[in-house]
XYZ file of C-alpha atoms in Angstrom:
663
model
C -40.887 40.267 48.744
C -37.669 41.963 49.586
C -36.030 40.900 52.791
C -34.309 43.138 55.269
C -30.814 42.046 56.136
C -28.468 43.016 58.909
C -25.449 45.078 58.002
C -21.722 44.544 57.938
C -19.570 45.535 60.920
C -17.776 48.736 60.075
C -17.706 52.301 61.323
C -17.975 55.049 58.735
C -18.124 58.818 58.567
C -21.485 60.142 57.409
C -21.213 63.150 55.143
C -23.289 66.093 56.296
C -24.226 64.705 59.681
C -21.802 65.937 62.303
C -18.187 66.559 63.168
C -16.505 63.154 63.530
C -19.913 61.462 63.730
C -19.555 57.690 63.369
C -22.260 55.457 61.932
C -22.010 51.764 62.615
C -23.354 49.255 60.102
C -23.756 46.344 62.451
C -23.846 42.612 61.861
C -24.615 42.597 58.173
C -23.426 39.114 57.385
C -24.856 35.993 58.925
C -21.743 34.067 57.823
C -18.515 35.019 59.600
C -15.260 34.122 57.805
C -12.609 32.008 59.504
C -10.369 35.019 59.955
C -12.745 36.776 62.361
C -15.272 39.569 61.937
C -16.855 40.065 58.512
C -15.539 42.874 56.326
C -16.956 44.812 53.432
C -15.015 42.623 50.995
C -16.697 39.529 52.449
C -20.062 40.966 51.463
C -19.078 40.842 47.809
C -17.262 37.485 47.648
C -20.325 35.733 46.209
C -23.663 36.686 44.732
C -25.413 34.939 47.626
C -23.845 37.394 50.085
C -23.946 40.417 47.795
C -27.695 40.056 47.420
C -27.956 40.625 51.157
C -26.168 43.905 50.787
C -28.536 44.817 47.988
C -31.412 44.080 50.368
C -29.791 46.248 53.015
C -29.833 49.215 50.640
C -33.601 48.819 50.275
C -34.166 48.332 53.994
C -33.824 52.052 54.737
C -36.927 52.958 52.757
C -39.507 55.144 54.476
C -42.014 52.918 56.268
C -44.952 54.525 54.473
C -48.322 53.656 55.911
C -47.122 52.636 59.377
C -48.615 54.763 62.127
C -45.550 54.895 64.338
C -43.096 55.791 61.559
C -44.873 57.635 58.762
C -45.358 61.367 59.451
C -47.738 61.596 56.499
C -50.184 59.195 58.151
C -50.682 60.444 61.709
C -48.499 63.567 61.626
C -50.847 65.776 59.629
C -54.535 66.690 59.487
C -55.967 63.783 57.481
C -56.210 61.270 60.329
C -56.445 62.018 64.019
C -55.125 59.887 66.851
C -56.796 59.614 70.250
C -54.520 61.465 72.671
C -53.371 60.695 75.251
C -53.861 56.951 75.347
C -52.026 54.139 77.098
C -52.304 51.712 74.182
C -49.027 52.973 72.707
C -47.668 49.425 72.888
C -49.572 48.943 69.640
C -48.705 52.115 67.724
C -46.685 54.839 69.430
C -47.720 58.476 69.287
C -44.486 59.984 67.983
C -46.094 61.181 64.757
C -49.060 62.527 66.716
C -46.648 64.967 68.358
C -45.945 66.487 64.942
C -49.666 66.827 64.218
C -50.162 68.620 67.537
C -47.381 71.155 66.855
C -44.960 69.769 69.450
C -41.928 69.452 67.165
C -38.721 70.962 68.555
C -35.042 71.153 67.632
C -34.028 69.549 70.925
C -36.395 66.618 70.422
C -36.972 66.120 66.701
C -39.847 63.745 66.004
C -39.439 61.563 62.939
C -35.743 62.426 62.841
C -34.127 60.152 60.243
C -31.312 62.479 59.164
C -28.612 60.014 60.260
C -30.686 57.094 58.980
C -30.736 58.344 55.399
C -27.104 59.406 55.293
C -26.220 55.903 56.478
C -28.433 54.534 53.706
C -26.611 56.690 51.160
C -23.261 55.318 52.320
C -24.500 51.733 51.946
C -25.708 52.529 48.431
C -22.249 53.915 47.611
C -20.725 50.693 48.933
C -22.972 48.640 46.663
C -22.101 50.777 43.626
C -18.367 50.657 44.392
C -18.092 46.933 45.135
C -20.614 44.924 43.152
C -18.176 44.590 40.241
C -16.035 42.411 42.515
C -18.663 39.657 42.716
C -17.363 36.730 40.612
C -20.588 34.821 39.911
C -22.669 37.609 38.385
C -23.077 38.743 34.786
C -22.027 42.227 33.751
C -25.653 43.022 32.968
C -26.816 42.092 36.464
C -23.980 44.081 38.049
C -24.994 47.122 36.009
C -28.591 46.656 37.148
C -27.652 46.453 40.820
C -25.449 49.510 40.532
C -28.347 51.345 38.929
C -30.615 50.289 41.796
C -28.040 51.599 44.253
C -27.813 54.869 42.328
C -31.593 55.247 42.234
C -31.963 54.483 45.947
C -29.244 56.970 46.747
C -31.198 59.614 44.841
C -34.449 58.538 46.507
C -32.943 58.860 49.982
C -31.699 62.345 49.123
C -35.272 63.193 48.130
C -36.617 61.824 51.432
C -34.243 64.214 53.204
C -35.164 67.148 50.946
C -38.893 66.928 51.517
C -38.298 67.027 55.273
C -35.399 69.482 55.619
C -35.378 71.362 52.318
C -31.822 72.206 51.269
C -29.431 69.481 52.482
C -25.753 68.558 52.043
C -25.481 66.605 48.800
C -23.427 63.421 49.103
C -22.027 62.839 45.634
C -19.859 60.156 47.196
C -19.523 59.202 50.843
C -16.391 60.454 52.562
C -13.485 58.035 53.196
C -12.641 56.785 56.652
C -9.622 59.069 56.895
C -11.521 62.259 55.999
C -10.357 65.330 57.895
C -12.402 67.275 60.408
C -12.922 70.079 57.911
C -14.053 67.668 55.209
C -16.883 66.320 57.368
C -18.010 69.830 58.298
C -20.069 70.082 55.156
C -22.473 72.810 54.079
C -26.047 72.562 52.907
C -26.403 72.908 49.145
C -28.896 75.291 47.484
C -32.298 73.739 46.910
C -32.040 73.657 43.107
C -28.683 71.887 43.317
C -30.290 69.292 45.594
C -33.125 68.569 43.187
C -30.842 68.615 40.143
C -28.599 66.019 41.758
C -31.543 63.712 42.499
C -32.993 64.052 39.008
C -29.615 63.523 37.320
C -28.916 60.396 39.373
C -32.294 58.909 38.482
C -31.645 59.650 34.814
C -28.332 57.813 35.010
C -29.979 54.810 36.677
C -33.044 54.300 34.462
C -31.335 52.780 31.347
C -29.842 49.922 33.390
C -32.855 49.045 35.529
C -35.028 46.012 34.862
C -38.400 46.490 33.165
C -40.008 43.954 35.484
C -39.385 41.261 38.091
C -41.028 37.963 38.867
C -43.133 37.707 41.995
C -40.245 36.630 44.221
C -38.551 39.981 43.575
C -41.532 42.322 43.693
C -40.551 45.570 45.409
C -37.228 46.105 43.660
C -37.186 49.271 41.588
C -37.984 49.018 37.869
C -37.615 51.459 34.980
C -41.256 52.486 35.382
C -40.869 52.996 39.139
C -37.777 55.139 38.664
C -39.452 57.186 35.928
C -42.522 57.688 38.129
C -40.412 58.800 41.087
C -38.524 61.178 38.799
C -41.880 62.693 37.851
C -42.838 63.112 41.508
C -39.472 64.661 42.392
C -39.755 67.039 39.417
C -43.230 68.150 40.527
C -41.947 68.795 44.041
C -39.048 70.821 42.641
C -41.542 72.920 40.659
C -43.968 73.460 43.543
C -44.140 76.764 45.458
C -42.462 75.440 48.614
C -39.227 74.746 46.749
C -39.439 76.855 43.590
C -38.426 80.445 44.338
C -39.913 80.400 47.851
C -39.513 83.955 49.140
C -40.451 82.901 52.669
C -37.029 81.220 52.820
C -35.039 84.098 51.315
C -33.177 84.787 54.554
C -31.825 81.246 54.785
C -28.217 82.147 53.975
C -25.174 80.252 55.299
C -21.891 81.679 56.569
C -20.459 81.556 53.038
C -23.193 83.925 51.900
C -24.906 81.204 49.855
C -28.671 81.634 49.641
C -30.249 78.192 49.994
C -33.549 79.265 48.415
C -32.565 81.825 45.768
C -35.119 84.179 44.219
C -36.436 83.313 40.765
C -38.203 85.013 37.902
C -41.597 83.728 36.804
C -39.976 82.276 33.699
C -37.452 80.354 35.798
C -40.264 78.940 37.912
C -42.137 77.942 34.779
C -39.116 76.032 33.469
C -39.349 73.727 36.466
C -42.977 72.968 35.633
C -42.152 72.342 31.973
C -39.520 69.821 33.038
C -42.015 68.183 35.401
C -44.674 67.971 32.691
C -42.303 66.103 30.379
C -41.121 63.844 33.195
C -44.734 62.880 33.942
C -45.431 62.161 30.270
C -42.285 60.029 29.996
C -43.235 58.084 33.125
C -46.756 57.381 31.859
C -45.290 56.148 28.587
C -42.902 53.877 30.495
C -45.813 52.460 32.485
C -47.776 51.746 29.325
C -44.871 49.695 27.975
C -45.247 47.214 30.831
C -49.063 47.258 30.872
C -49.516 49.241 34.080
C -53.109 50.490 33.901
C -55.923 51.727 36.096
C -57.212 49.034 38.434
C -60.684 47.767 37.546
C -61.079 44.848 39.927
C -60.079 41.966 37.678
C -58.790 40.010 40.679
C -61.698 40.504 43.087
C -62.636 37.067 44.409
C -65.823 38.001 46.314
C -68.847 36.651 44.407
C -70.561 39.925 43.486
C -72.221 39.015 40.212
C -73.426 42.182 38.505
C -73.688 44.223 41.716
C -71.927 47.305 40.414
C -72.238 49.236 43.689
C -70.326 46.656 45.728
C -67.802 46.010 42.980
C -67.056 49.740 42.739
C -66.614 49.818 46.512
C -63.982 47.070 46.392
C -62.230 48.516 43.345
C -61.835 51.907 45.003
C -60.594 50.359 48.248
C -58.412 47.955 46.284
C -56.378 50.743 44.696
C -54.680 50.990 48.076
C -54.865 47.528 49.600
C -55.343 44.983 46.807
C -51.914 43.293 46.555
C -49.964 44.077 43.391
C -52.973 45.495 41.561
C -52.604 46.623 37.953
C -51.897 50.284 38.685
C -49.251 49.789 41.353
C -45.974 51.132 39.986
C -43.832 50.677 43.091
C -44.903 48.981 46.323
C -43.079 49.063 49.641
C -42.372 45.563 50.924
C -39.987 46.578 53.675
C -42.521 45.702 56.355
C -45.161 43.082 55.728
C -48.715 44.358 55.904
C -49.544 41.045 57.494
C -47.077 41.873 60.273
C -47.818 42.787 63.851
C -47.913 46.513 63.166
C -50.451 45.972 60.404
C -52.508 44.085 62.972
C -52.083 46.949 65.414
C -53.396 49.370 62.818
C -56.391 47.092 62.334
C -57.069 47.236 66.061
C -56.780 51.005 66.255
C -58.485 52.094 63.041
C -61.574 49.915 62.759
C -64.320 48.133 64.661
C -65.347 44.511 65.042
C -68.218 44.599 62.579
C -69.538 41.229 63.785
C -70.016 42.419 67.348
C -73.554 43.666 66.707
C -74.846 40.357 65.344
C -73.064 38.456 68.101
C -74.721 40.617 70.760
C -71.410 42.033 71.947
C -70.315 45.556 72.837
C -67.503 47.358 74.584
C -63.917 46.073 74.477
C -64.689 43.329 71.977
C -64.963 45.971 69.252
C -61.324 47.083 69.243
C -59.789 50.363 70.274
C -60.961 52.627 67.391
C -58.279 55.172 68.277
C -57.757 56.596 64.775
C -60.419 58.820 63.267
C -60.976 60.925 60.163
C -61.570 64.642 60.811
C -64.921 66.033 59.751
C -63.310 68.386 57.216
C -61.945 65.386 55.282
C -65.443 63.868 55.090
C -66.707 67.232 53.858
C -64.051 67.405 51.122
C -65.334 64.394 49.207
C -67.604 65.331 46.326
C -71.325 64.847 46.033
C -72.573 62.216 43.601
C -72.386 64.974 40.974
C -68.594 65.266 41.209
C -68.435 68.759 42.737
C -67.807 70.037 46.284
C -70.832 69.861 48.539
C -70.779 73.649 49.016
C -71.298 74.363 45.296
C -73.659 71.530 44.329
C -76.878 73.145 43.075
C -78.908 70.648 45.074
C -76.880 71.236 48.268
C -75.260 74.628 47.973
C -75.666 75.262 51.670
C -73.431 72.282 52.414
C -75.026 70.409 55.285
C -76.926 71.125 58.450
C -76.094 69.225 61.623
C -79.777 69.165 62.563
C -80.847 67.657 59.239
C -81.225 63.978 60.208
C -82.398 61.446 57.612
C -83.186 57.720 57.720
C -81.367 55.283 55.460
C -83.452 54.581 52.361
C -83.709 52.169 49.430
C -81.496 54.335 47.198
C -78.625 54.071 49.685
C -79.208 50.515 50.877
C -75.627 49.381 50.152
C -74.177 52.539 51.714
C -76.372 53.250 54.757
C -78.412 50.924 56.997
C -82.060 51.181 55.969
C -84.116 52.960 58.603
C -81.068 54.103 60.592
C -80.962 57.790 61.469
C -77.846 59.586 60.310
C -76.920 63.092 59.198
C -77.738 64.228 55.659
C -74.035 64.936 55.116
C -73.715 61.177 54.536
C -76.282 61.046 51.737
C -75.820 61.490 47.980
C -72.047 61.540 48.105
C -69.565 60.173 45.573
C -68.702 56.430 45.759
C -65.230 57.182 47.183
C -66.905 58.697 50.239
C -68.572 55.372 50.997
C -65.588 53.238 49.961
C -63.058 55.216 51.983
C -65.033 56.115 55.135
C -66.785 54.234 57.899
C -69.391 56.206 59.875
C -72.372 55.871 62.171
C -75.072 54.088 60.193
C -72.733 53.410 57.294
C -72.376 50.010 55.626
C -68.922 48.395 55.740
C -68.261 45.500 53.391
C -65.952 43.282 55.427
C -65.628 40.503 58.018
C -68.289 38.474 56.232
C -69.140 35.040 57.695
C -68.226 32.013 55.619
C -71.883 31.253 54.876
C -72.313 34.687 53.359
C -69.174 34.297 51.265
C -70.564 31.095 49.762
C -73.732 32.724 48.479
C -74.405 32.534 44.768
C -72.927 35.354 42.676
C -74.974 38.518 42.925
C -76.977 37.299 45.931
C -75.190 39.450 48.513
C -77.958 41.589 50.026
C -77.736 44.809 52.066
C -78.711 42.772 55.124
C -75.586 40.633 54.675
C -73.316 43.665 55.052
C -72.524 44.942 58.524
C -73.076 48.550 59.539
C -71.243 50.772 62.008
C -73.135 52.105 65.014
C -71.094 54.341 67.289
C -73.538 56.633 69.074
C -73.687 56.277 72.847
C -75.310 52.963 73.741
C -74.508 51.377 70.365
C -72.074 48.503 69.919
C -69.111 50.651 68.801
C -69.671 53.663 71.032
C -66.990 55.703 72.762
C -65.784 53.994 75.934
C -63.159 56.304 77.405
C -59.644 57.639 77.079
C -58.291 54.490 75.455
C -61.144 53.744 73.092
C -62.759 55.817 70.386
C -64.290 56.739 68.140
C -62.287 59.944 67.873
C -64.303 61.958 65.361
C -67.140 59.727 64.178
C -65.453 58.697 60.909
C -63.082 55.772 60.317
C -60.442 55.202 57.568
C -62.197 52.209 56.004
C -60.030 52.396 52.908
C -56.926 51.268 54.794
C -58.499 47.959 55.865
C -58.791 45.033 53.382
C -62.301 43.603 53.377
C -60.887 40.138 54.205
C -59.511 41.280 57.593
C -61.033 40.194 60.883
C -61.148 41.588 64.425
C -62.262 39.527 67.407
C -61.327 38.523 70.925
C -60.870 40.454 74.137
C -60.352 44.156 73.334
C -60.226 43.256 69.656
C -56.750 41.815 70.060
C -57.317 38.718 67.899
C -56.916 39.936 64.350
C -56.188 38.438 60.975
C -54.798 40.635 58.240
C -54.218 40.415 54.517
C -50.791 41.297 53.173
C -50.463 44.140 50.695
C -47.474 46.297 49.750
C -48.131 49.907 50.659
C -48.164 51.942 47.412
C -45.208 54.295 47.136
C -46.553 55.456 43.796
C -49.328 54.238 41.520
C -50.586 55.241 38.089
C -53.442 57.397 39.393
C -50.910 59.468 41.319
C -48.939 59.934 38.115
C -52.043 60.996 36.165
C -52.844 63.629 38.790
C -49.275 64.944 38.787
C -49.337 65.161 34.987
C -52.625 67.093 35.033
C -51.201 69.435 37.666
C -48.048 70.095 35.663
C -49.949 70.756 32.434
C -52.192 73.275 34.179
C -49.231 75.055 35.768
C -47.451 75.311 32.400
C -50.286 76.342 30.120
C -53.572 76.480 32.044
C -56.728 74.621 30.984
C -56.853 75.894 27.393
C -53.391 75.049 26.071
C -52.219 72.487 23.516
C -52.086 69.698 26.117
C -55.418 70.439 27.801
C -57.069 67.364 26.267
C -54.495 65.143 27.986
C -54.996 67.011 31.250
C -58.762 66.484 31.210
C -58.350 62.861 30.126
C -56.119 62.118 33.123
C -58.706 63.570 35.489
C -61.732 62.112 33.734
C -60.357 58.566 33.548
C -60.014 58.628 37.339
C -63.468 60.164 37.739
C -65.025 57.578 35.442
C -63.720 54.768 37.631
C -65.090 56.579 40.677
C -68.499 56.802 38.949
C -68.731 60.588 39.005
C -69.221 62.938 36.012
C -66.271 64.307 34.071
C -64.918 67.713 35.084
C -66.802 69.841 32.561
C -70.115 68.020 32.936
C -69.892 68.138 36.719
C -69.231 71.855 36.929
C -71.480 72.965 34.057
C -74.469 70.775 34.889
C -74.442 70.530 38.662
C -72.503 73.413 40.221
C -73.365 76.986 41.119
C -70.204 78.071 39.282
C -70.329 76.744 35.685
C -67.076 77.013 33.770
C -64.976 77.123 36.935
C -62.443 74.887 35.171
C -61.809 77.480 32.433
C -59.205 79.476 34.391
C -55.836 78.283 35.633
C -56.706 79.144 39.242
C -60.038 77.331 39.057
C -58.460 74.310 37.415
C -55.729 74.279 40.048
C -58.329 74.113 42.817
C -60.162 71.286 41.031
C -56.968 69.275 40.501
C -55.936 69.740 44.116
C -59.289 68.556 45.428
C -59.446 65.677 42.950
C -56.037 64.648 44.286
C -57.078 64.961 47.935
C -60.127 62.770 47.363
C -58.508 60.094 45.216
C -55.329 59.805 47.320
C -56.973 59.985 50.753
C -55.141 58.067 53.537
C -52.290 57.269 51.149
C -49.529 59.348 52.794
C -49.743 62.109 50.178
C -51.907 64.914 51.630
C -49.308 65.724 54.297
C -46.626 66.425 51.685
C -48.948 67.962 49.093
C -50.294 70.628 51.449
C -46.725 71.591 52.221
C -45.362 71.688 48.677
C -48.407 73.727 47.564
C -47.967 76.038 50.571
C -51.604 75.450 51.484
C -51.011 73.922 54.915
C -51.776 77.049 57.027
C -55.176 77.519 55.374
C -56.086 73.848 55.801
C -54.795 73.477 59.339
C -56.675 76.617 60.429
C -59.918 74.712 59.781
C -58.965 72.685 62.892
C -59.954 69.145 63.807
C -63.674 68.619 64.295
C -65.852 65.585 64.790
C -69.258 64.823 66.233
C -70.537 64.865 69.826
C -69.481 61.287 70.478
C -70.989 60.888 73.962
C -74.536 61.552 72.762
C -77.105 58.875 71.970
C -79.784 60.980 70.301
C -78.847 61.720 66.661
C -79.801 65.398 66.965
C -77.191 65.717 69.712
C -74.632 63.292 68.319
C -74.276 65.097 64.984
C -73.420 68.478 66.451
C -70.080 69.693 65.101
C -67.611 69.417 67.979
C -64.082 70.783 68.251
C -61.485 68.078 68.874
C -58.275 70.094 68.564
C -57.152 73.552 67.445
C -54.321 72.621 65.130
C -51.402 75.021 64.757
C -49.210 75.508 61.693
C -46.429 78.090 61.575
C -44.006 79.028 58.807
C -41.331 76.946 60.521
C -43.502 73.822 60.286
C -42.944 73.521 56.544
C -39.562 71.947 57.280
C -38.115 69.829 60.076
C -35.573 71.427 62.407
C -32.039 70.078 62.285
C -31.431 68.614 65.722
C -29.402 70.631 68.202
C -26.799 67.891 68.573
C -26.081 67.827 64.837
C -25.879 71.618 64.700
C -23.405 71.620 67.588
C -21.142 69.070 65.905
C -21.171 70.826 62.547
C -21.154 74.634 62.818
C -21.256 74.952 59.017
C -24.893 73.854 58.949
C -27.521 76.576 59.211
C -30.792 75.972 61.056
C -34.078 76.045 59.173
C -36.259 79.151 59.254
C -38.158 79.649 62.491
C -36.262 77.066 64.507
């Protein structure tokens, strides 16, 4: 694991932030030289101190997957936080403000503009000074400089996806920079992406192919290539690629930050992205990165394919260092207190029912999955529920069914639940907890010691959250919120117990920044945008999608649509294939901090947000009342919400910056 280190004492000018804005890198070194305060030179006197500076450069990484810091987790429409609640001591509700449309230029939520420009300066310091370290080889110095270069590019990308066009920092300004020099302008969006892509290209040849376990989390060639592919796909996507909605974003120099493009120019971006994805997949194959198939599952499942599939699908997110993880974020331990807080807020104490407990013992359950996300998962036939020939009317809230033998590992036998929960794809059951649903986790030691293959449906706990059940809604501080839970984010080994569910044990895993499945989906998307579903690379496109579907135990694209849908051949047009790829991506990547950004780059957020946040009637005990579709929140999304506002204070200090559209 990487470690986060404090920073060296020095004040520096941050390019693009504000007039005479000073950023302090405080207390980097733990060892203070005899002469007084540590200096930048002290950081590079020895490898043992330089490695701390290297760690500092990584420490700025986006805290993906952490509720209080990741806008893509609780700031969108994929998960919904109970609001208001007083349990913010566990996970604050800053990101929830974004989801509720409360962003403003005077109080910018998730504002890490200064944070990333400080990170970029530290990366420049690493690049500029690592050659001074006496006890390092030239090869290792080149590698560290390449890591600094890559991270610098990555931090630019983190800024771009939030603010769009930004000031490019080719090299951080010197301490004696003039007032006019620090009053920088935003660069056009294509220049921003070109800079990031060029910097990654320069870094890749010098990066390591792999690290031993003690250095997991540092960037490798495959990780850099994969991130290049993601950046290239963003650059090609409608939000950034000739976006006419931003045509009036012109600075005082007359520079258009989102210039108009011809269709051919837009297509060139997709062609570049397609090649970048192919190159990244090839790089991953060199180091044996492959789809995860559960080789390291320790639970004694024997030949129980249903349960093994459940753990494989959940493990793609939370099985540590699984075979398809390309780059994992180790900046905060998922065994840390915030990981425990997420456990308290996003799940239930599954053992409470058998122990005869109810109420506070079951945790807070403050994070729910909106009903529309549950609806988006496919049926067992691999098509949307609204076009499945067997269920073309979708679902009826009054259609209540008892759990049966066919669903015994998914739904409690005999328990009444809505038909929406029946005959769905395995990811539905692996990713979601719901009333009457089975949840493989928190198993007693005696159960764990059973002979392989002897784990019965009765051994697996179920969720019961209707009124009067053990995990029912208890008030403003305790859920459920919608009636669905993000099961996928919780390792099956985790435990919840104690007063108010505050005694928890968690399993460490690095949150996936990018994994191979993500890359496959991006490659399929790029191929379709370049040539549609009938071009020379269509076989590769379908293979990427079908390999993922095969692991999820659903039919391949053509079989699914031709054999089970009301719209055979839907995949034969570019528009139809685009819709399929987008939904395949939403289902596979659920709760993985991708939907938030994808809906924006595709410019599909207004349509999705207009569906609003719905759940069930959580205060009801009778299933015919409980399963009535109930509005939780009318979610707004305006044109301005595609990008963050630049804070008022920064705009006041630097009059050369222009505010984003709508703010």
